[in-house]
Short mmCIF file of C-alpha atoms in Angstrom, two decimals:
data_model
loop_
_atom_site.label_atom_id
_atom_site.label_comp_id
_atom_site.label_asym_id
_atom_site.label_seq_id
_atom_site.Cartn_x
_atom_site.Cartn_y
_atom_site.Cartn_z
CA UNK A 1 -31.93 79.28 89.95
CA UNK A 2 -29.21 77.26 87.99
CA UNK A 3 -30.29 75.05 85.14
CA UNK A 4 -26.92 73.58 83.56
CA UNK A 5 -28.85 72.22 80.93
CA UNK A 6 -30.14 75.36 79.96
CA UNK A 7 -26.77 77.13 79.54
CA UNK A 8 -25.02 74.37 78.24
CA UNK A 9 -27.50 74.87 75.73
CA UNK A 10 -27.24 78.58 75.29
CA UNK A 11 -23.68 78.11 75.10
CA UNK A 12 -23.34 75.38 72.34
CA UNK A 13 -26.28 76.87 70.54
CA UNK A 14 -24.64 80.72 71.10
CA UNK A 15 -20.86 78.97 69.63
CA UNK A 16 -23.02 77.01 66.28
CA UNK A 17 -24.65 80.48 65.76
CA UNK A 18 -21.23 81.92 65.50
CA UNK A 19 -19.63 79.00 63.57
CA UNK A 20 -22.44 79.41 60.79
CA UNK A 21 -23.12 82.78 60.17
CA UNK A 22 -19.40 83.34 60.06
CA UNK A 23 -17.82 83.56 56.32
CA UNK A 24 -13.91 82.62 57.47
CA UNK A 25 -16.03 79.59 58.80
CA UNK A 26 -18.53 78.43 56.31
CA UNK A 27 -15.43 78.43 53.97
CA UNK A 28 -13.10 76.54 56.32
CA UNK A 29 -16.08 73.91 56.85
CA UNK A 30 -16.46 73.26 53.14
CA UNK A 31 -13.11 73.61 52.11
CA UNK A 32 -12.81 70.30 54.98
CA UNK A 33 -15.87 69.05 53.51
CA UNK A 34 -14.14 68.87 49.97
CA UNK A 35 -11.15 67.18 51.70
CA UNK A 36 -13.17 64.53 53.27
CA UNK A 37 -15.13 64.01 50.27
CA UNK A 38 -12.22 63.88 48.06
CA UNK A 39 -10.43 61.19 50.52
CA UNK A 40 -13.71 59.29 50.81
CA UNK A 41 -13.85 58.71 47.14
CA UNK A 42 -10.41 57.98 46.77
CA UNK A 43 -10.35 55.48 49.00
CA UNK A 44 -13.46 53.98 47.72
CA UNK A 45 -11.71 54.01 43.85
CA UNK A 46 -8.65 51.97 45.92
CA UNK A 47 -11.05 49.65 47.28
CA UNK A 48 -12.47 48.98 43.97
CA UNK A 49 -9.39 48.43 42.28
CA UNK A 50 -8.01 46.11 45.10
CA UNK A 51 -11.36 44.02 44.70
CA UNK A 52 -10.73 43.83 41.04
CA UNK A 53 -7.34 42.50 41.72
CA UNK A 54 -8.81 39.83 43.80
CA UNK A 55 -11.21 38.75 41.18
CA UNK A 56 -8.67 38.65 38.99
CA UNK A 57 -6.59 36.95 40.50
CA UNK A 58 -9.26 33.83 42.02
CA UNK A 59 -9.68 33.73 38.10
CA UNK A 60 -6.54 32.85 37.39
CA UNK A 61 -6.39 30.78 39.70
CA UNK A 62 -9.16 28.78 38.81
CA UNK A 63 -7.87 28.59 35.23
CA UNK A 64 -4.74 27.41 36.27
CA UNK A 65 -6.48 24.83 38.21
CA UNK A 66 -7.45 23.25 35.29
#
């Protein structure tokens, strides 16, 4: 009988088995993992320091209003 389910299933889990238990790939993934990480808090350190800006900047603004 055919169940595609079934071997789509054998096949992704067959390909994750692979991915994990292999050391070339565990190091790739967290080597990527570090990138991402690294760019997330970047960005979040740029958004912070834009926002700060901002504030700083509706401050003055408000003084000068004055």
């Amino acid at each position: 009988m055919y169940y595609p389910s079934l071997w789509k299933g054998l096949l992704i889990g067959g390909a994750a088995a692979l991915l994990i238990t292999s050391e070339t790939m565990q190091k790739g993934i967290m080597k990527c993992g570090v990138r991402v990480y690294k760019g997330i808090r970047g960005s979040v350190a740029e958004l912070k320091e834009e926002w700060d800006d901002a504030k700083a900047e509706v401050m003055l603004e408000k003084k000068a209003s004055k």
